[in-house]
PDB file of C-alpha atoms in Angstrom:
ATOM      1  CA  UNK Q 204     160.327  60.352  25.680  1.00 37.00           C
ATOM      2  CA  UNK Q 205     157.541  62.490  26.359  1.00 34.00           C
ATOM      3  CA  UNK Q 206     158.444  66.018  26.736  1.00 34.00           C
ATOM      4  CA  UNK Q 207     162.298  65.404  24.898  1.00 34.00           C
ATOM      5  CA  UNK Q 208     163.607  68.607  23.688  1.00 33.00           C
ATOM      6  CA  UNK Q 209     166.391  68.097  21.175  1.00 32.00           C
ATOM      7  CA  UNK Q 210     168.247  70.554  20.526  1.00 33.00           C
ATOM      8  CA  UNK Q 211     171.572  71.946  18.453  1.00 32.00           C
ATOM      9  CA  UNK Q 212     174.561  69.787  18.934  1.00 32.00           C
ATOM     10  CA  UNK Q 213     177.003  72.080  17.741  1.00 34.00           C
ATOM     11  CA  UNK Q 214     178.262  74.249  15.030  1.00 34.00           C
ATOM     12  CA  UNK Q 215     180.684  73.730  12.560  1.00 34.00           C
ATOM     13  CA  UNK Q 216     183.665  76.419  13.092  1.00 34.00           C
ATOM     14  CA  UNK Q 217     183.634  80.410  11.349  1.00 35.00           C
ATOM     15  CA  UNK Q 218     187.800  78.556   9.621  1.00 34.00           C
ATOM     16  CA  UNK Q 219     184.923  75.728   8.325  1.00 43.00           C
ATOM     17  CA  UNK Q 220     181.719  76.969   7.802  1.00 51.00           C
ATOM     18  CA  UNK Q 221     178.320  75.657   7.849  1.00 60.00           C
ATOM     19  CA  UNK Q 222     176.875  73.011   6.259  1.00 72.00           C
ATOM     20  CA  UNK Q 223     173.647  72.379   3.905  1.00 77.00           C
ATOM     21  CA  UNK Q 224     171.819  70.018   3.491  1.00 78.00           C
ATOM     22  CA  UNK Q 225     170.029  70.303  -0.495  1.00 78.00           C
ATOM     23  CA  UNK Q 226     166.480  68.844  -0.005  1.00 80.00           C
ATOM     24  CA  UNK Q 227     163.854  67.966  -2.529  1.00 78.00           C
ATOM     25  CA  UNK Q 228     160.346  66.644  -1.684  1.00 74.00           C
ATOM     26  CA  UNK Q 229     158.157  65.002  -3.667  1.00 77.00           C
ATOM     27  CA  UNK Q 230     154.967  63.891  -3.088  1.00 70.00           C
ATOM     28  CA  UNK Q 231     153.145  61.182  -4.882  1.00 58.00           C
ATOM     29  CA  UNK Q 232     156.098  60.114  -6.513  1.00 51.00           C
ATOM     30  CA  UNK Q 233     156.169  57.706  -9.829  1.00 46.00           C
ATOM     31  CA  UNK Q 234     154.973  54.055  -9.617  1.00 40.00           C
ATOM     32  CA  UNK Q 235     156.146  51.418 -11.440  1.00 38.00           C
ATOM     33  CA  UNK Q 236     156.982  51.199 -15.355  1.00 38.00           C
ATOM     34  CA  UNK Q 237     157.949  55.609 -14.979  1.00 39.00           C
ATOM     35  CA  UNK Q 238     154.733  57.139 -15.272  1.00 39.00           C
ATOM     36  CA  UNK Q 239     153.551  60.288 -12.927  1.00 40.00           C
ATOM     37  CA  UNK Q 240     150.785  60.146 -10.364  1.00 41.00           C
ATOM     38  CA  UNK Q 241     148.283  62.285 -11.347  1.00 43.00           C
ATOM     39  CA  UNK Q 242     148.471  66.081  -9.029  1.00 46.00           C
ATOM     40  CA  UNK Q 243     152.300  65.094  -8.393  1.00 51.00           C
ATOM     41  CA  UNK Q 244     154.182  68.119  -6.732  1.00 57.00           C
ATOM     42  CA  UNK Q 245     158.409  69.376  -5.335  1.00 64.00           C
ATOM     43  CA  UNK Q 246     159.711  71.709  -2.959  1.00 69.00           C
ATOM     44  CA  UNK Q 247     162.831  72.123  -2.649  1.00 72.00           C
ATOM     45  CA  UNK Q 248     164.896  73.872   0.484  1.00 78.00           C
ATOM     46  CA  UNK Q 249     167.948  73.652   2.402  1.00 78.00           C
ATOM     47  CA  UNK Q 250     168.442  72.291   5.834  1.00 80.00           C
ATOM     48  CA  UNK Q 251     171.647  73.948   8.018  1.00 77.00           C
ATOM     49  CA  UNK Q 252     174.443  72.146  10.802  1.00 75.00           C
ATOM     50  CA  UNK Q 253     170.789  71.790  13.642  1.00 77.00           C
ATOM     51  CA  UNK Q 254     168.065  70.422  14.520  1.00 81.00           C
ATOM     52  CA  UNK Q 255     165.936  70.347  11.171  1.00 86.00           C
ATOM     53  CA  UNK Q 256     162.656  69.279  11.732  1.00 88.00           C
ATOM     54  CA  UNK Q 257     160.058  67.300   9.160  1.00 89.00           C
ATOM     55  CA  UNK Q 258     156.346  67.338   8.701  1.00 88.00           C
ATOM     56  CA  UNK Q 259     152.931  68.754   8.717  1.00 86.00           C
ATOM     57  CA  UNK Q 260     153.699  71.330  10.734  1.00 86.00           C
ATOM     58  CA  UNK Q 261     153.076  74.716  10.223  1.00 84.00           C
ATOM     59  CA  UNK Q 262     156.907  75.794  11.748  1.00 85.00           C
ATOM     60  CA  UNK Q 263     158.601  72.733  10.710  1.00 85.00           C
ATOM     61  CA  UNK Q 264     161.784  73.355   8.608  1.00 85.00           C
ATOM     62  CA  UNK Q 265     160.271  71.692   5.848  1.00 85.00           C
ATOM     63  CA  UNK Q 266     156.915  72.287   6.369  1.00 84.00           C
ATOM     64  CA  UNK Q 267     154.747  69.043   4.380  1.00 83.00           C
ATOM     65  CA  UNK Q 268     150.569  70.125   4.256  1.00 77.00           C
ATOM     66  CA  UNK Q 269     147.714  68.470   4.024  1.00 71.00           C
ATOM     67  CA  UNK Q 270     150.096  64.868   3.176  1.00 74.00           C
ATOM     68  CA  UNK Q 271     148.769  61.823   4.196  1.00 76.00           C
ATOM     69  CA  UNK Q 272     150.918  59.301   5.962  1.00 82.00           C
ATOM     70  CA  UNK Q 273     153.297  62.807   7.766  1.00 87.00           C
ATOM     71  CA  UNK Q 274     152.804  63.544  11.033  1.00 87.00           C
ATOM     72  CA  UNK Q 275     153.025  67.124  12.846  1.00 87.00           C
ATOM     73  CA  UNK Q 276     157.157  65.704  13.758  1.00 88.00           C
ATOM     74  CA  UNK Q 277     157.694  63.123  11.477  1.00 90.00           C
ATOM     75  CA  UNK Q 278     161.539  62.990  11.658  1.00 91.00           C
ATOM     76  CA  UNK Q 279     164.501  65.397  11.707  1.00 90.00           C
ATOM     77  CA  UNK Q 280     167.232  65.762  10.109  1.00 90.00           C
ATOM     78  CA  UNK Q 281     170.996  67.341  11.348  1.00 88.00           C
ATOM     79  CA  UNK Q 282     174.940  67.584  11.367  1.00 86.00           C
ATOM     80  CA  UNK Q 283     176.750  66.584  13.871  1.00 85.00           C
ATOM     81  CA  UNK Q 284     179.764  68.243  13.944  1.00 81.00           C
ATOM     82  CA  UNK Q 285     182.380  65.771  16.225  1.00 82.00           C
ATOM     83  CA  UNK Q 286     181.804  62.828  13.369  1.00 83.00           C
ATOM     84  CA  UNK Q 287     181.187  65.406  10.187  1.00 83.00           C
ATOM     85  CA  UNK Q 288     177.832  63.759   9.510  1.00 85.00           C
ATOM     86  CA  UNK Q 289     174.512  64.004   8.254  1.00 88.00           C
ATOM     87  CA  UNK Q 290     172.145  62.200  10.489  1.00 89.00           C
ATOM     88  CA  UNK Q 291     168.341  61.569  10.912  1.00 91.00           C
ATOM     89  CA  UNK Q 292     166.131  60.189  13.126  1.00 91.00           C
ATOM     90  CA  UNK Q 293     161.958  59.444  13.263  1.00 91.00           C
ATOM     91  CA  UNK Q 294     159.720  61.081  15.791  1.00 89.00           C
ATOM     92  CA  UNK Q 295     157.677  58.380  17.294  1.00 86.00           C
ATOM     93  CA  UNK Q 296     155.901  58.800  13.524  1.00 88.00           C
ATOM     94  CA  UNK Q 297     152.819  56.071  13.140  1.00 87.00           C
ATOM     95  CA  UNK Q 298     153.626  55.694   9.948  1.00 87.00           C
ATOM     96  CA  UNK Q 299     157.119  55.390  10.037  1.00 89.00           C
ATOM     97  CA  UNK Q 300     160.208  56.813   8.109  1.00 91.00           C
ATOM     98  CA  UNK Q 301     162.293  55.068   5.369  1.00 92.00           C
ATOM     99  CA  UNK Q 302     165.690  55.451   4.268  1.00 90.00           C
ATOM    100  CA  UNK Q 303     166.212  54.082   1.206  1.00 87.00           C
ATOM    101  CA  UNK Q 304     163.233  51.972   1.719  1.00 88.00           C
ATOM    102  CA  UNK Q 305     164.672  50.577   5.397  1.00 90.00           C
ATOM    103  CA  UNK Q 306     162.191  51.537   8.075  1.00 91.00           C
ATOM    104  CA  UNK Q 307     164.137  53.603  10.935  1.00 90.00           C
ATOM    105  CA  UNK Q 308     164.050  52.534  14.425  1.00 88.00           C
ATOM    106  CA  UNK Q 309     162.022  55.364  16.149  1.00 86.00           C
ATOM    107  CA  UNK Q 310     164.798  57.929  18.282  1.00 82.00           C
ATOM    108  CA  UNK Q 311     167.409  56.734  17.211  1.00 87.00           C
ATOM    109  CA  UNK Q 312     169.746  58.468  15.016  1.00 89.00           C
ATOM    110  CA  UNK Q 313     171.213  56.768  11.408  1.00 90.00           C
ATOM    111  CA  UNK Q 314     174.090  58.243   9.455  1.00 89.00           C
ATOM    112  CA  UNK Q 315     172.945  59.592   6.124  1.00 88.00           C
ATOM    113  CA  UNK Q 316     175.396  57.586   3.333  1.00 84.00           C
ATOM    114  CA  UNK Q 317     175.681  60.172   0.563  1.00 78.00           C
ATOM    115  CA  UNK Q 318     178.707  59.211  -0.769  1.00 76.00           C
ATOM    116  CA  UNK Q 319     177.806  57.440  -3.610  1.00 70.00           C
ATOM    117  CA  UNK Q 320     175.039  59.363  -4.140  1.00 75.00           C
ATOM    118  CA  UNK Q 321     171.131  61.251  -2.998  1.00 81.00           C
ATOM    119  CA  UNK Q 322     169.409  59.776  -0.322  1.00 85.00           C
ATOM    120  CA  UNK Q 323     165.306  58.636  -0.482  1.00 87.00           C
ATOM    121  CA  UNK Q 324     163.840  59.287   2.660  1.00 90.00           C
ATOM    122  CA  UNK Q 325     160.154  57.924   2.208  1.00 90.00           C
ATOM    123  CA  UNK Q 326     158.767  60.288   4.929  1.00 89.00           C
ATOM    124  CA  UNK Q 327     154.514  58.696   4.039  1.00 85.00           C
ATOM    125  CA  UNK Q 328     153.736  59.831   0.553  1.00 83.00           C
ATOM    126  CA  UNK Q 329     156.487  62.048  -0.015  1.00 85.00           C
ATOM    127  CA  UNK Q 330     159.186  60.676  -1.435  1.00 87.00           C
ATOM    128  CA  UNK Q 331     162.269  63.318   0.046  1.00 86.00           C
ATOM    129  CA  UNK Q 332     165.450  63.276  -2.149  1.00 86.00           C
ATOM    130  CA  UNK Q 333     168.485  64.818   0.343  1.00 85.00           C
ATOM    131  CA  UNK Q 334     172.186  65.386  -1.920  1.00 84.00           C
ATOM    132  CA  UNK Q 335     175.472  67.620   0.626  1.00 79.00           C
ATOM    133  CA  UNK Q 336     175.271  71.010  -0.959  1.00 67.00           C
ATOM    134  CA  UNK Q 337     178.302  73.330  -0.911  1.00 54.00           C
ATOM    135  CA  UNK Q 338     179.411  75.312   1.699  1.00 46.00           C
ATOM    136  CA  UNK Q 339     178.043  78.742   3.903  1.00 41.00           C
ATOM    137  CA  UNK Q 340     179.953  81.245   5.659  1.00 41.00           C
ATOM    138  CA  UNK Q 341     178.688  81.455   9.377  1.00 42.00           C
ATOM    139  CA  UNK Q 342     178.728  85.140   9.084  1.00 41.00           C
ATOM    140  CA  UNK Q 343     176.587  85.169   5.823  1.00 38.00           C
ATOM    141  CA  UNK Q 344     174.188  81.725   6.772  1.00 41.00           C
ATOM    142  CA  UNK Q 345     171.210  83.083   8.823  1.00 42.00           C
ATOM    143  CA  UNK Q 346     170.911  82.579  12.682  1.00 44.00           C
ATOM    144  CA  UNK Q 347     168.549  80.012  12.711  1.00 40.00           C
ATOM    145  CA  UNK Q 348     167.275  78.189  16.752  1.00 41.00           C
ATOM    146  CA  UNK Q 349     166.724  75.297  17.033  1.00 40.00           C
ATOM    147  CA  UNK Q 350     163.580  73.412  16.341  1.00 39.00           C
ATOM    148  CA  UNK Q 351     161.622  72.787  19.830  1.00 39.00           C
ATOM    149  CA  UNK Q 352     160.850  68.643  19.202  1.00 38.00           C
ATOM    150  CA  UNK Q 353     157.909  66.459  20.389  1.00 39.00           C
ATOM    151  CA  UNK Q 354     155.762  64.187  20.335  1.00 40.00           C
ATOM    152  CA  UNK Q 355     152.978  63.184  18.898  1.00 43.00           C
ATOM    153  CA  UNK Q 356     150.509  63.380  21.696  1.00 41.00           C
ATOM    154  CA  UNK Q 357     151.447  66.341  23.351  1.00 44.00           C
ATOM    155  CA  UNK Q 358     150.718  70.316  23.537  1.00 46.00           C
ATOM    156  CA  UNK Q 359     150.886  72.504  20.133  1.00 49.00           C
ATOM    157  CA  UNK Q 360     154.920  74.376  20.313  1.00 48.00           C
ATOM    158  CA  UNK Q 361     153.980  77.324  20.239  1.00 50.00           C
ATOM    159  CA  UNK Q 362     153.285  77.143  24.068  1.00 52.00           C
ATOM    160  CA  UNK Q 363     156.356  76.533  24.806  1.00 54.00           C
ATOM    161  CA  UNK Q 364     159.207  79.118  25.007  1.00 61.00           C
ATOM    162  CA  UNK Q 365     162.391  78.670  24.159  1.00 65.00           C
ATOM    163  CA  UNK Q 366     165.730  79.743  24.621  1.00 72.00           C
ATOM    164  CA  UNK Q 367     166.994  82.882  26.174  1.00 74.00           C
ATOM    165  CA  UNK Q 368     168.563  85.096  22.788  1.00 77.00           C
ATOM    166  CA  UNK Q 369     169.970  88.317  24.613  1.00 83.00           C
ATOM    167  CA  UNK Q 370     170.851  90.164  27.481  1.00 85.00           C
ATOM    168  CA  UNK Q 371     166.825  91.026  28.755  1.00 84.00           C
ATOM    169  CA  UNK Q 372     165.406  87.803  28.086  1.00 83.00           C
ATOM    170  CA  UNK Q 373     168.554  86.494  30.438  1.00 83.00           C
ATOM    171  CA  UNK Q 374     168.016  88.529  33.227  1.00 85.00           C
ATOM    172  CA  UNK Q 375     164.241  87.935  33.425  1.00 85.00           C
ATOM    173  CA  UNK Q 376     164.157  84.008  33.279  1.00 82.00           C
ATOM    174  CA  UNK Q 377     166.656  84.421  35.985  1.00 84.00           C
ATOM    175  CA  UNK Q 378     164.726  87.059  38.266  1.00 84.00           C
ATOM    176  CA  UNK Q 379     161.110  84.535  37.599  1.00 84.00           C
ATOM    177  CA  UNK Q 380     163.432  81.387  38.943  1.00 82.00           C
ATOM    178  CA  UNK Q 381     164.911  83.380  41.454  1.00 84.00           C
ATOM    179  CA  UNK Q 382     161.618  84.687  42.846  1.00 83.00           C
ATOM    180  CA  UNK Q 383     160.011  80.700  41.991  1.00 80.00           C
ATOM    181  CA  UNK Q 384     163.517  79.129  44.707  1.00 78.00           C
ATOM    182  CA  UNK Q 385     162.404  81.817  47.277  1.00 78.00           C
ATOM    183  CA  UNK Q 386     158.835  80.690  47.741  1.00 79.00           C
ATOM    184  CA  UNK Q 387     159.742  77.237  47.495  1.00 77.00           C
ATOM    185  CA  UNK Q 388     160.099  76.311  51.506  1.00 75.00           C
ATOM    186  CA  UNK Q 389     162.414  73.891  53.292  1.00 76.00           C
ATOM    187  CA  UNK Q 390     162.001  71.303  55.118  1.00 78.00           C
ATOM    188  CA  UNK Q 391     162.984  72.383  58.302  1.00 81.00           C
ATOM    189  CA  UNK Q 392     160.365  75.185  58.104  1.00 80.00           C
ATOM    190  CA  UNK Q 393     157.626  72.470  56.517  1.00 79.00           C
ATOM    191  CA  UNK Q 394     158.753  69.438  60.277  1.00 81.00           C
ATOM    192  CA  UNK Q 395     158.338  73.227  61.885  1.00 83.00           C
ATOM    193  CA  UNK Q 396     154.796  73.581  60.571  1.00 81.00           C
ATOM    194  CA  UNK Q 397     153.837  69.827  61.704  1.00 81.00           C
ATOM    195  CA  UNK Q 398     155.128  70.113  65.021  1.00 82.00           C
ATOM    196  CA  UNK Q 399     152.945  73.204  65.359  1.00 82.00           C
ATOM    197  CA  UNK Q 400     150.124  72.101  64.426  1.00 81.00           C
ATOM    198  CA  UNK Q 401     150.849  68.974  66.924  1.00 80.00           C
ATOM    199  CA  UNK Q 402     151.628  71.435  69.764  1.00 81.00           C
ATOM    200  CA  UNK Q 403     148.041  73.175  69.381  1.00 78.00           C
ATOM    201  CA  UNK Q 404     145.836  70.760  68.696  1.00 76.00           C
ATOM    202  CA  UNK Q 405     148.308  69.251  72.274  1.00 78.00           C
ATOM    203  CA  UNK Q 406     147.121  71.722  73.713  1.00 78.00           C
ATOM    204  CA  UNK Q 407     143.290  71.913  72.226  1.00 76.00           C
ATOM    205  CA  UNK Q 408     141.905  68.186  74.161  1.00 74.00           C
ATOM    206  CA  UNK Q 409     143.706  69.430  77.174  1.00 74.00           C
ATOM    207  CA  UNK Q 410     141.411  72.565  77.506  1.00 72.00           C
ATOM    208  CA  UNK Q 411     138.921  70.963  76.196  1.00 70.00           C
ATOM    209  CA  UNK Q 412     139.545  67.922  79.674  1.00 69.00           C
ATOM    210  CA  UNK Q 413     140.450  70.968  81.264  1.00 68.00           C
ATOM    211  CA  UNK Q 414     137.259  72.398  80.820  1.00 62.00           C
ATOM    212  CA  UNK Q 415     135.695  69.483  81.908  1.00 58.00           C
ATOM    213  CA  UNK Q 416     136.040  68.658  85.141  1.00 55.00           C
ATOM    214  CA  UNK Q 417     136.536  71.789  86.459  1.00 54.00           C
ATOM    215  CA  UNK Q 418     132.502  72.978  84.745  1.00 58.00           C
ATOM    216  CA  UNK Q 419     132.470  69.671  86.816  1.00 59.00           C
ATOM    217  CA  UNK Q 420     133.516  70.707  90.161  1.00 58.00           C
ATOM    218  CA  UNK Q 421     131.903  74.086  89.460  1.00 62.00           C
ATOM    219  CA  UNK Q 422     128.051  73.175  89.488  1.00 64.00           C
ATOM    220  CA  UNK Q 423     129.031  71.213  92.234  1.00 64.00           C
ATOM    221  CA  UNK Q 424     130.336  73.883  94.496  1.00 61.00           C
ATOM    222  CA  UNK Q 425     127.640  76.268  92.634  1.00 64.00           C
ATOM    223  CA  UNK Q 426     124.310  73.515  93.628  1.00 63.00           C
ATOM    224  CA  UNK Q 427     125.870  73.137  97.176  1.00 61.00           C
ATOM    225  CA  UNK Q 428     126.160  77.267  97.336  1.00 58.00           C
ATOM    226  CA  UNK Q 429     122.734  77.801  96.439  1.00 57.00           C
ATOM    227  CA  UNK Q 430     121.311  75.117  98.191  1.00 57.00           C
ATOM    228  CA  UNK Q 431     122.478  76.802 101.871  1.00 54.00           C
ATOM    229  CA  UNK Q 432     121.787  81.138 100.405  1.00 52.00           C
ATOM    230  CA  UNK Q 433     117.824  79.212  99.335  1.00 55.00           C
ATOM    231  CA  UNK Q 434     117.660  77.858 103.032  1.00 54.00           C
ATOM    232  CA  UNK Q 435     119.209  80.967 104.480  1.00 52.00           C
ATOM    233  CA  UNK Q 436     116.305  82.993 102.248  1.00 54.00           C
ATOM    234  CA  UNK Q 437     114.025  80.822 102.887  1.00 55.00           C
ATOM    235  CA  UNK Q 438     115.108  81.692 106.644  1.00 52.00           C
ATOM    236  CA  UNK Q 439     115.001  85.681 106.513  1.00 53.00           C
ATOM    237  CA  UNK Q 440     112.152  85.678 104.102  1.00 55.00           C
ATOM    238  CA  UNK Q 441     109.668  84.094 106.924  1.00 55.00           C
ATOM    239  CA  UNK Q 442     106.846  87.154 107.748  1.00 56.00           C
ATOM    240  CA  UNK Q 443     109.382  90.123 106.351  1.00 58.00           C
ATOM    241  CA  UNK Q 444     107.937  93.490 104.902  1.00 59.00           C
ATOM    242  CA  UNK Q 445     108.491  93.447 100.744  1.00 57.00           C
ATOM    243  CA  UNK Q 446     108.120  96.303  98.522  1.00 55.00           C
ATOM    244  CA  UNK Q 447     104.870  96.517  99.012  1.00 56.00           C
ATOM    245  CA  UNK Q 448     103.877  96.337 102.588  1.00 56.00           C
ATOM    246  CA  UNK Q 449     102.459  93.153 103.326  1.00 58.00           C
ATOM    247  CA  UNK Q 450     104.248  89.690 105.488  1.00 56.00           C
ATOM    248  CA  UNK Q 451     105.989  87.455 103.503  1.00 57.00           C
ATOM    249  CA  UNK Q 452     104.167  84.012 104.846  1.00 55.00           C
ATOM    250  CA  UNK Q 453     105.888  80.767 104.486  1.00 53.00           C
ATOM    251  CA  UNK Q 454     102.811  78.969 102.555  1.00 46.00           C
ATOM    252  CA  UNK Q 455     103.183  81.941 100.228  1.00 47.00           C
ATOM    253  CA  UNK Q 456     107.487  81.882  99.502  1.00 47.00           C
ATOM    254  CA  UNK Q 457     108.910  79.646  96.158  1.00 49.00           C
ATOM    255  CA  UNK Q 458     111.475  77.911  96.687  1.00 50.00           C
ATOM    256  CA  UNK Q 459     113.520  77.956  94.115  1.00 49.00           C
ATOM    257  CA  UNK Q 460     115.387  74.876  92.529  1.00 51.00           C
ATOM    258  CA  UNK Q 461     119.580  75.064  93.054  1.00 50.00           C
ATOM    259  CA  UNK Q 462     120.581  73.432  90.243  1.00 46.00           C
ATOM    260  CA  UNK Q 463     117.799  75.043  87.903  1.00 47.00           C
ATOM    261  CA  UNK Q 464     119.247  78.492  88.775  1.00 48.00           C
ATOM    262  CA  UNK Q 465     122.377  78.172  86.706  1.00 51.00           C
ATOM    263  CA  UNK Q 466     120.993  77.774  83.537  1.00 51.00           C
ATOM    264  CA  UNK Q 467     119.047  80.875  82.449  1.00 51.00           C
ATOM    265  CA  UNK Q 468     117.336  78.345  79.189  1.00 49.00           C
ATOM    266  CA  UNK Q 469     115.466  75.733  82.833  1.00 49.00           C
ATOM    267  CA  UNK Q 470     115.482  79.100  85.268  1.00 51.00           C
ATOM    268  CA  UNK Q 471     111.771  79.047  86.420  1.00 49.00           C
ATOM    269  CA  UNK Q 472     109.328  81.135  85.780  1.00 52.00           C
ATOM    270  CA  UNK Q 473     108.947  82.994  89.934  1.00 51.00           C
ATOM    271  CA  UNK Q 474     105.114  83.139  91.073  1.00 50.00           C
ATOM    272  CA  UNK Q 475     103.664  85.498  94.343  1.00 51.00           C
ATOM    273  CA  UNK Q 476     106.655  85.985  96.177  1.00 50.00           C
ATOM    274  CA  UNK Q 477     109.782  84.581  95.762  1.00 52.00           C
ATOM    275  CA  UNK Q 478     113.053  86.410  98.255  1.00 50.00           C
ATOM    276  CA  UNK Q 479     116.174  85.505  96.811  1.00 50.00           C
ATOM    277  CA  UNK Q 480     120.181  86.239  98.618  1.00 44.00           C
ATOM    278  CA  UNK Q 481     122.278  87.258  95.875  1.00 44.00           C
ATOM    279  CA  UNK Q 482     125.963  88.351  97.635  1.00 42.00           C
ATOM    280  CA  UNK Q 483     124.667  90.377 100.060  1.00 42.00           C
ATOM    281  CA  UNK Q 484     121.450  91.765  98.962  1.00 44.00           C
ATOM    282  CA  UNK Q 485     117.557  90.618  99.134  1.00 46.00           C
ATOM    283  CA  UNK Q 486     115.895  91.039  95.639  1.00 46.00           C
ATOM    284  CA  UNK Q 487     111.893  90.315  95.238  1.00 49.00           C
TER     285      UNK Q 487
END
């Protein structure tokens, strides 16, 4: 499937050594009649006991660039240490991989029978000749890292980092995993946050409800108190001297509406002689 990584299954023991597969690639192989096509070229390489990628990618073990019908990750060849056999698998290429003229099923390892002679594998317009070579000691053989194989529709494999190879890389990877695990919220923390949010919304709803009831009750009390205060102002302000010394008469007294005294935006403009008693003090 997508993102599947094929890594090395194992390696041969040091007593036996690492097997080698001789691979010769011939582009534009001879057509029927024995004549070679124009521009034919050949290349040879050795496959070790790991996943050897064949394709047009530059990082492939056998890079077949500028070849028609060859995918970036076309097929893979490996040596199975348990079954002691070389195997090949098509990596989902559109044009397919043909072994001895038979198309291979994608994502299925097929054993290469090389007892009677070399195997012929066709990859696009390139013909591969696979022959078992001599065993190379594991101490002399190069340390080849297993290739990371991706599907055709995935991103560049250069973005994907390989497994750690030394102690520093393993320590760095372990620290990253620990930090990621530490930052992950547990189920109990998520549940506590949900409960806390529900409790906050419930309390806010209660405050809004209680505030509405309290404001209505306070408005009624304030209106009643203002009415009493204005009545007292009318009673005490009649014919009382004000700051300039003249007497306040009943005709010149302006009554302030009780309901509008508590809202500044609705407070009327006071003209003439206006007397208001507030908290026991007389204001003009």
